[in-house]
Structure formats: structure tokens, C-alpha cells
Short mmCIF file of C-alpha atoms in Angstrom, two decimals:
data_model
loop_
_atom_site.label_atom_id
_atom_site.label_comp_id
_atom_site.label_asym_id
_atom_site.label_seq_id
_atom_site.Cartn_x
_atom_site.Cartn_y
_atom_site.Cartn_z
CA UNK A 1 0.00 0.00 0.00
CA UNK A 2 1.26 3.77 -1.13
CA UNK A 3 2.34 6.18 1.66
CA UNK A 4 -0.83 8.27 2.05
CA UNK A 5 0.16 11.69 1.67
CA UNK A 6 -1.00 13.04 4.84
CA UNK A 7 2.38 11.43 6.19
CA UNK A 8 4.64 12.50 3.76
CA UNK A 9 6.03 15.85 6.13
CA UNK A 10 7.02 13.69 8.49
CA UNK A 11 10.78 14.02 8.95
CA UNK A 12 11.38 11.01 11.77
CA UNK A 13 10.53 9.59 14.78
CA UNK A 14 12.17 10.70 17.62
CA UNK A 15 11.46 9.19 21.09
CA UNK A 16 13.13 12.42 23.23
CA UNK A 17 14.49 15.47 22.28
CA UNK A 18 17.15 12.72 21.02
CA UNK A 19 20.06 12.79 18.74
CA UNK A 20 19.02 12.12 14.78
CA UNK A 21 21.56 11.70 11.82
CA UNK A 22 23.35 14.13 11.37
CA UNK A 23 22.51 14.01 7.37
CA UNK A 24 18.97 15.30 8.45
CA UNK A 25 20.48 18.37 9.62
CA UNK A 26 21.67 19.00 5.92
CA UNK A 27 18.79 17.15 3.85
CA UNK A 28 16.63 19.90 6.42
CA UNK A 29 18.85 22.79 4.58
CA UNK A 30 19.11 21.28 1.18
CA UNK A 31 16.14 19.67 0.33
CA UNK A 32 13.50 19.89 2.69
CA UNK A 33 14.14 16.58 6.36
CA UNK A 34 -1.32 -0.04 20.78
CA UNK A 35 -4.96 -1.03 21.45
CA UNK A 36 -6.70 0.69 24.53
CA UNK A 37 -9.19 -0.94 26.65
CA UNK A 38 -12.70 1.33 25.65
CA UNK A 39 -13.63 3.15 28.43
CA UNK A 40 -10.52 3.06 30.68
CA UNK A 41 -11.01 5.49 33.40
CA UNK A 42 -7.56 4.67 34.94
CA UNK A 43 -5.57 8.00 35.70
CA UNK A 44 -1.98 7.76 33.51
CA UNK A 45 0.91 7.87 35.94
CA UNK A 46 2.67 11.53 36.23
CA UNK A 47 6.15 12.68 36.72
CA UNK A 48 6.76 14.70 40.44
CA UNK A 49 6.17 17.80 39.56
CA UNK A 50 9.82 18.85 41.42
CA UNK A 51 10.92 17.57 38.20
CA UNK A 52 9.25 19.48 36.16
CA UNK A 53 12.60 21.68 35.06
CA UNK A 54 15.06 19.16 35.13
CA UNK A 55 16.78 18.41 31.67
CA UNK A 56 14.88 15.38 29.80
CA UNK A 57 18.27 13.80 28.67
CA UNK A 58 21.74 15.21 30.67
CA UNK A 59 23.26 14.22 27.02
CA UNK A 60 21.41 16.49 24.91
CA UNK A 61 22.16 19.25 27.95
CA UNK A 62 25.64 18.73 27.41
CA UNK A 63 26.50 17.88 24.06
CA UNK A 64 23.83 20.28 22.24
CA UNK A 65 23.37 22.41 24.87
CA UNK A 66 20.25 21.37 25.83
CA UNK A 67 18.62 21.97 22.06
CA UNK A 68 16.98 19.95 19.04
CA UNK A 69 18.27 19.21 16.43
CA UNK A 70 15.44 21.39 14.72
CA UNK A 71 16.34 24.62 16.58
CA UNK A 72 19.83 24.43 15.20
CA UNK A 73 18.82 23.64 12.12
CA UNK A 74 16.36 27.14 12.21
CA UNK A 75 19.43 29.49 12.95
CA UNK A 76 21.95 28.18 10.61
CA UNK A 77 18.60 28.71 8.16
CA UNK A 78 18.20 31.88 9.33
CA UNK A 79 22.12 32.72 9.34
CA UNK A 80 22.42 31.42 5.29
CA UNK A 81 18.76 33.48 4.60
CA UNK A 82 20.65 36.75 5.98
CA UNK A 83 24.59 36.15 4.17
CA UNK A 84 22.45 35.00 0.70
CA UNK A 85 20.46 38.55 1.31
CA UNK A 86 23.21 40.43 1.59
CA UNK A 87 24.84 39.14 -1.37
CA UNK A 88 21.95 40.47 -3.67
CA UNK A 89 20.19 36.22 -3.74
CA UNK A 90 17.01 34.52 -1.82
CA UNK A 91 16.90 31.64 -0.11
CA UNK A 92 13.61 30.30 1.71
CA UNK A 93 13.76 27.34 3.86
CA UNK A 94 12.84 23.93 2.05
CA UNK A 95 11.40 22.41 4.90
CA UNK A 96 7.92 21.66 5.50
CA UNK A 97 8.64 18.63 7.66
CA UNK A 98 7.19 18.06 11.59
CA UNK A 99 8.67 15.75 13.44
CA UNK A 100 7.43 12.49 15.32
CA UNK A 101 7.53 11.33 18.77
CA UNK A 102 7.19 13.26 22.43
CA UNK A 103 9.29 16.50 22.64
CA UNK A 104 10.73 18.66 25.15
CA UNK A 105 13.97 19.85 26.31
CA UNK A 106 12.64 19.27 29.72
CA UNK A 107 10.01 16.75 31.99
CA UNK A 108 7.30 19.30 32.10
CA UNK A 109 7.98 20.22 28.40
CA UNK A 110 7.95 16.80 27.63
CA UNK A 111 4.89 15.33 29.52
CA UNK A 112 2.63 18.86 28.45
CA UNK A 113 3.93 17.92 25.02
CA UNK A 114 2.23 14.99 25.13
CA UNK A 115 -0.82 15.74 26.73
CA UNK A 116 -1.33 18.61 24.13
CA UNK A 117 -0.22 16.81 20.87
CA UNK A 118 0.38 13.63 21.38
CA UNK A 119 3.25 12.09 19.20
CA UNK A 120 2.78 15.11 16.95
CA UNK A 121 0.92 12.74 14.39
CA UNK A 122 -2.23 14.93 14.05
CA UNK A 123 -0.69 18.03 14.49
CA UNK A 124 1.43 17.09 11.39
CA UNK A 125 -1.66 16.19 9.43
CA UNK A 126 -3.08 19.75 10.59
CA UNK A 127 -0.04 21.43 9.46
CA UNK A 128 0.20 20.16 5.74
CA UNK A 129 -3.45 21.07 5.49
CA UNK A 130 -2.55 24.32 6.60
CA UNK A 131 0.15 24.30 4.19
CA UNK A 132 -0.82 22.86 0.92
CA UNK A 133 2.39 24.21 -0.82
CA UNK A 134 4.43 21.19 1.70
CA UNK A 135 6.34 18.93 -0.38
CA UNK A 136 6.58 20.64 -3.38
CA UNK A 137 9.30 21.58 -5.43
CA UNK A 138 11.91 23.52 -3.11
CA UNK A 139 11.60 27.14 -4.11
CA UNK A 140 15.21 27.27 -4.08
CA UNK A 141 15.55 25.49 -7.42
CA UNK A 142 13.76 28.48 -9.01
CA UNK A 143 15.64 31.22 -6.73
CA UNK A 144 18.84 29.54 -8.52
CA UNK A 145 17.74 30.82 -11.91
CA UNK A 146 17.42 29.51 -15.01
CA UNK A 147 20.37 29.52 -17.02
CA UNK A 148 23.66 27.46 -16.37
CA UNK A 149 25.90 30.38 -15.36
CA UNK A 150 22.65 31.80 -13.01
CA UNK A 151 22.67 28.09 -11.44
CA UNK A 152 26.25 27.78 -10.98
CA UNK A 153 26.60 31.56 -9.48
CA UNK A 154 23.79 30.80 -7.46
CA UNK A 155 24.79 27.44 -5.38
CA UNK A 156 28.53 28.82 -5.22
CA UNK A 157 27.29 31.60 -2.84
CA UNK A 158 25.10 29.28 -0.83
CA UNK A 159 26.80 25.73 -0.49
CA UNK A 160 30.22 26.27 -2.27
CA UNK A 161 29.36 23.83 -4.81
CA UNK A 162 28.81 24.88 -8.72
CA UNK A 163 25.55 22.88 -8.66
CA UNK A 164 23.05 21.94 -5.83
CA UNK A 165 25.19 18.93 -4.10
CA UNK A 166 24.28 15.29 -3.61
CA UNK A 167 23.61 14.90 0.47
CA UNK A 168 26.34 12.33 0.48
CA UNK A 169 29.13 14.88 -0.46
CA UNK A 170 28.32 17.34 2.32
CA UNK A 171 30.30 17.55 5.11
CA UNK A 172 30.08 19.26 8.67
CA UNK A 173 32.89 21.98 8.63
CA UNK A 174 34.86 21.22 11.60
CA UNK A 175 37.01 24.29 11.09
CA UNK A 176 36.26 28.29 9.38
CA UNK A 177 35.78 28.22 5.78
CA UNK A 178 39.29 29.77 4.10
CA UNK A 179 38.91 32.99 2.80
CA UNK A 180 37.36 33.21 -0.89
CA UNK A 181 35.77 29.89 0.43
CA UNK A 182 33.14 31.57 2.51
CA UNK A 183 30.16 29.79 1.20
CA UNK A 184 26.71 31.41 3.41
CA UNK A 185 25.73 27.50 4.52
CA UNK A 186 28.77 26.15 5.22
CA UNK A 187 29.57 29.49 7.24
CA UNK A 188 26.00 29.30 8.40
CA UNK A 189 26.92 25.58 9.99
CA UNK A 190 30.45 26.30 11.34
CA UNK A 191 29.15 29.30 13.29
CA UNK A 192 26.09 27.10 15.06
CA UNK A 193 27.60 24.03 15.43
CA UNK A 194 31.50 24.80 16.45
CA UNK A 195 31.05 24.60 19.91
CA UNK A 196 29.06 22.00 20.53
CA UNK A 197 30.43 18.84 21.58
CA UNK A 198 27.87 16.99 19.46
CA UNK A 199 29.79 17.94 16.24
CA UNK A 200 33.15 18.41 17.76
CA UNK A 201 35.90 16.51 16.23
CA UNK A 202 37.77 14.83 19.62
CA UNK A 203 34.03 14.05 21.41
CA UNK A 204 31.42 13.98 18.52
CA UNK A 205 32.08 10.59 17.27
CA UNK A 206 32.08 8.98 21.26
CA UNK A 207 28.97 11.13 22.07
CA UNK A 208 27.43 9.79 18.65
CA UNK A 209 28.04 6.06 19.25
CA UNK A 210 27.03 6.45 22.90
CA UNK A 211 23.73 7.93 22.01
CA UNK A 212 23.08 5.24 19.10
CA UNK A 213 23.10 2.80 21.12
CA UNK A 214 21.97 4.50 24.40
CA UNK A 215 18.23 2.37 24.32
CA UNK A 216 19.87 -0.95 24.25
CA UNK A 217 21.86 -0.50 27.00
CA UNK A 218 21.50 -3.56 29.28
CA UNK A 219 20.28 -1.47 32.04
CA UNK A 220 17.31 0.57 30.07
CA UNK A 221 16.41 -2.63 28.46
CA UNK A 222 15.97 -4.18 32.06
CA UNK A 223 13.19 -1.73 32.42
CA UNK A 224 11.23 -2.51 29.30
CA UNK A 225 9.42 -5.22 31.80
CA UNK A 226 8.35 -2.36 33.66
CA UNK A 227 7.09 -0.33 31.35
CA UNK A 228 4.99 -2.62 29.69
CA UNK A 229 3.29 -3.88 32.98
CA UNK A 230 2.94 -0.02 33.33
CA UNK A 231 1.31 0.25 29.19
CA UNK A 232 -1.00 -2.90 30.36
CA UNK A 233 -2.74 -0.72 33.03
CA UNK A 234 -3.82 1.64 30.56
CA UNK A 235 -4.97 -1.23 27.79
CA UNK A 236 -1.96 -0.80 26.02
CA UNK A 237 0.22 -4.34 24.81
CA UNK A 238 3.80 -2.98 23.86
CA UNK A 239 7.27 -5.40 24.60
CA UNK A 240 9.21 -2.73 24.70
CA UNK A 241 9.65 1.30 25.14
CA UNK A 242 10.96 2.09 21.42
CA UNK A 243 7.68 0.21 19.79
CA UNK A 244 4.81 2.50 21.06
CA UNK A 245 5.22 5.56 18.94
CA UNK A 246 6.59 3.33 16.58
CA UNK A 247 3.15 1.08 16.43
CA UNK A 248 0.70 4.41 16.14
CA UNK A 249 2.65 5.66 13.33
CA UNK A 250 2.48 2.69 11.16
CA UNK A 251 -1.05 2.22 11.82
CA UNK A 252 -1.86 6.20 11.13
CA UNK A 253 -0.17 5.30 7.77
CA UNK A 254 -2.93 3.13 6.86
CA UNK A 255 -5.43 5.79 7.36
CA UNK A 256 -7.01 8.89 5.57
CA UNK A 257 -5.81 12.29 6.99
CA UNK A 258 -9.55 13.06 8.21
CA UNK A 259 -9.17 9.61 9.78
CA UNK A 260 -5.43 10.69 11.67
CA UNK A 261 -7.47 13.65 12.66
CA UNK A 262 -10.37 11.87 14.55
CA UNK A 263 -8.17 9.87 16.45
CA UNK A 264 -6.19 13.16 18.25
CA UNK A 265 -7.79 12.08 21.71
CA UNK A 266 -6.79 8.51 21.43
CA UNK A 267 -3.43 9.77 20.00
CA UNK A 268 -3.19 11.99 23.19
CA UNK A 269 -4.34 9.20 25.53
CA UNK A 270 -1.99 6.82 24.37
CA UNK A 271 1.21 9.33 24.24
CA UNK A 272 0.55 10.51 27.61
CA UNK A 273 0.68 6.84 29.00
CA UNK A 274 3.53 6.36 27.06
CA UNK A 275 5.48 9.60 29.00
CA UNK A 276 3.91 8.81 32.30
CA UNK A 277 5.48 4.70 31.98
CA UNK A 278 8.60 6.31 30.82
CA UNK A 279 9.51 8.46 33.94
CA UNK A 280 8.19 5.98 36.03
CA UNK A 281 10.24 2.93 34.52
CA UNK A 282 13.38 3.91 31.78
CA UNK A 283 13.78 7.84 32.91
CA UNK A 284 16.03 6.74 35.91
CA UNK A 285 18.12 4.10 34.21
CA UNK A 286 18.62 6.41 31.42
CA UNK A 287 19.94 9.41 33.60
CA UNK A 288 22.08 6.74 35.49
CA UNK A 289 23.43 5.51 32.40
CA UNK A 290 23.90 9.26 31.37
CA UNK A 291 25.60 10.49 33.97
CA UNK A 292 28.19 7.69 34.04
CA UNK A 293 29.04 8.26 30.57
CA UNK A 294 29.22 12.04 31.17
CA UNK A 295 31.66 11.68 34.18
CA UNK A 296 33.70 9.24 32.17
CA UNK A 297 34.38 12.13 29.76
CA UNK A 298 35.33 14.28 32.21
CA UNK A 299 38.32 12.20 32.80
CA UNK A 300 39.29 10.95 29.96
CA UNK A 301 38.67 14.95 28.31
CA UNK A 302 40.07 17.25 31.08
CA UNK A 303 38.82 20.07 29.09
CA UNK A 304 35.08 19.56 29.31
CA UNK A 305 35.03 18.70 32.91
CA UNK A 306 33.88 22.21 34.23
CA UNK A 307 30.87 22.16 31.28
CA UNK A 308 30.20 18.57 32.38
CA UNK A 309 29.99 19.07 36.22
CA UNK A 310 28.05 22.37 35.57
CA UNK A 311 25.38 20.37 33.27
CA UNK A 312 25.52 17.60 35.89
CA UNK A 313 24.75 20.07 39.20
CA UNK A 314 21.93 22.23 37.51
CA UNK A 315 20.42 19.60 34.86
#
């Protein structure tokens, strides 16, 4: 069966405000990135509200200072809109894409988010109706002009490339361009992502392997048992914490947008056990499992040990 449409904004599921690819950050500049019981009364379980402010993940707090992936990706747009302005050229973000899964950069973020949208799988359907023009051609195609030496001019000032570049070819800039290099993206990325450790060349690649494979850790997995006993007592029959969102996603895929959009309040329902069994059950093994990792860095990387300890005392 075809994609419906309705899903085709969609740029990824993410579970927290969790580290994605870091080739969605440029395909985002370039191109454009359970059953419940009927009438369960049973009150989802809640996070303390004393934790309302504390960081959701004590990785993305220190390694991305606490942001999304999406926010950076909205000031290095805004950074290339304002160089390609001032060299006489447009360029309009390509992006049209929501993304999937509970988000917040802290617990009370992340639990209202949830009880407001869900796993964002409505509100995306309500946003592409809202903007028909989603998915189309990127208007940056006809901002590059139409003749070859418009074209070439054209992606030279904004990726340093003569012609819009396959995704594969572009790098992160882990150093300034060199002048007569000074493309507005690349520029754009060096200047939001050069001092954060996510993207740094000495930690990025241990951070990035850490975080792949953060979910499978023996002692998160432990607590899949937990959660699931926790998903039962709201009708819900998941075997582990990664296949809820997962699940509703793939089954709003079968469905007509109008359909996606009648569902919001079981959407809501569902997402909103799925947060409540998370800080209950996997949010202390995770931030165990963080904080080890974190103070293992601070050994092994003397330099990051007063950004680590300050993350760890106020996060």
C-alpha cells in the first residue's frame, strides 16, 4: 500500500528530544528533512512535579546544549537566509517537515507535550493542510535561476558547490571556511555548530556512538518489563519502550488524513501513558546511564570537565 500523503512531512521519529543523523540536519537545509481498553477510566501515571525543570536527557544538555536538532537547524537557516540577502540572492527554507515522537527539552515540556499533541501525528496532518504548498518543489531550485551560469553563481554563494550537491558529499565543517571559500551555509553551519560537543571533532564521534546505542543498554532494556506492565494498566500491549510511537505511526499510515485527525484524543491518551510509563520505569536508568558516561568524559577529556559538572549540578 502507497504512503498516504498526509504522512509525507514527516521528517522522523524521535522518542526524546534525542540525537538524529546528522545528514537530516543538511537534507533539512538542502532539500526539505497499541490497542486501549474502551472506556478506561484509569488515571496515567505523572512525573513529580519537582521535576518538572530538570533536563529530559543530561546528554542532549551537554553535548547540544540542551537543544533539538530542529532549533539548530532554524538558525543556521536563518544565518544562510541573511549572508544569501546580503549578497543580492534569496533563499527560503525547504522544509515543511514536523517531526514524530514526544518533545521537550525538559520533563514538564515533555509530559505537556504529550498531553497537548500527542506524538505530533495529528498536528502534522493539521499542518500540511494548513500548508498545501508542503512537499513541493523547493523554491530554491527556481531562486537559482534559469540559465547554467545563473545556477552555478547561485549554489557557489550558498553551499560552495557549482551545482546543488548530492547529500552524500556534504560535510560538517569542523574548522572556518578559508577565505574566498566563505560559502553562506557552510559558514551558516560552522558558526552554530563549532562549539558544541555533538559535532566536535575529539568528542562527537564517542557522544554519537554512545547515544546510538543508548536504548539498548543492558540497564534501560531491564526496564522494558516495567514499562509494559505499566502500558497494560492503561490497555496498552507494547514489549518494549521504542515500539509504542513506533506502532501508532504505522497504523496512522494506513489511514485517511480526516481519519489521523479523529483519532487526536486517542493519540493523546496513548502518548501521555507512554510519557507517564517512561519516567516511572526507563527515565532513571537512562539518567544513570547518562551520567556515568558524562563523568567518564570528564576524565578521559580534562577540558570539558567544568561544562560537564556544571550540566551535571543544575540539569
Amino acid at each position: 500500500m502507497a504512503r498516504p500523503d498526509h504522512i509525507n512531512a514527516v521528517s522522523g521519529i524521535q522518542r526524546l528530544p534525542r540525537f538524529i543523523l546528522l545528514g537530516c540536519l543538511l537534507i533539512g537545509l538542502l532539500t526539505g528533512c497499541g490497542k486501549a481498553r474502551p472506556g478506561s477510566k484509569v488515571a496515567p501515571p505523572s512525573a513529580p512535579a519537582t521535576l518538572d525543570h530538570e533536563a529530559i536527557s543530561l546528554l542532549d544538555a551537554f553535548a547540544l546544549d540542551n537543544q533539538s536538532i530542529e532549533e539548530i537547524r532554524r538558525r543556521v537557516v536563518d544565518r544562510t537566509i541573511k549572508c544569501m540577502k546580503e549578497l543580492g540572492l534569496e533563499y527560503k527554507d525547504p522544509t515543511e517537515a514536523t517531526t514524530i515522537g514526544i518533545q521537550g527539552a525538559t520533563i514538564g515540556d515533555f509530559v505537556r507535550y504529550a498531553e497537548s499533541d500527542g506524538y505530533g501525528v495529528a498536528a502534522s496532518v493539521a499542518y500540511q493542510q494548513s500548508h498545501p504548498q508542503a512537499g513541493n518543489e523547493d523554491a530554491n531550485f527556481q531562486y537559482a535561476g534559469s540559465t547554467p551560469g545563473q545556477q552555478r553563481a547561485y549554489w557557489l554563494a550558498l553551499t560552495g558547490v557549482p551545482r546543488q550537491p548530492d547529500i552524500d558529499s556534504v560535510a560538517i565543517p569542523q574548522q572556518a571556511p578559508k577565505p574566498g571559500q566563505e560559502a553562506c551555509m557552510p559558514i551558516a553551519i560552522y558558526q552554530e555548530l563549532k562549539d558544541l560537543p555533538f559535532f566536535s571533532a575529539d568528542l562527537g564521534p564517542t557522544i554519537r556512538a554512545f547515544a546510538a546505542t543508548e536504548f539498548q543498554a543492558p540497564s534501560v532494556l531491564a526496564r522494558d518489563r516495567d514499562w509494559s506492565a505499566c502500558m497494560r494498566n492503561g490497555g496498552y500491549i507494547f514489549s518494549d519502550y521504542l515500539s509504542a510511537v513506533e506502532d501508532y505511526v504505522n497504523k496512522s499510515q494506513l489511514l485517511t488524513a480526516s481519519q489521523v485527525l479523529s483519532k487526536r484524543t486517542d493519540e493523546i491518551r496513548q502518548a501521555t501513558w507512554d510519557a507517564g510509563c517512561y519516567f516511572q520505569n526507563i527515565y532513571p536508568a537512562q539518567r544513570l546511564l547518562e551520567t556515568n558516561f558524562l563523568l567518564s568524559l570528564s576524565h578521559r577529556h580534562p577540558a570539558y570537565q567544568k561544562r560537564i559538572c556544571k550540566v551535571l549540578a543544575t540539569s
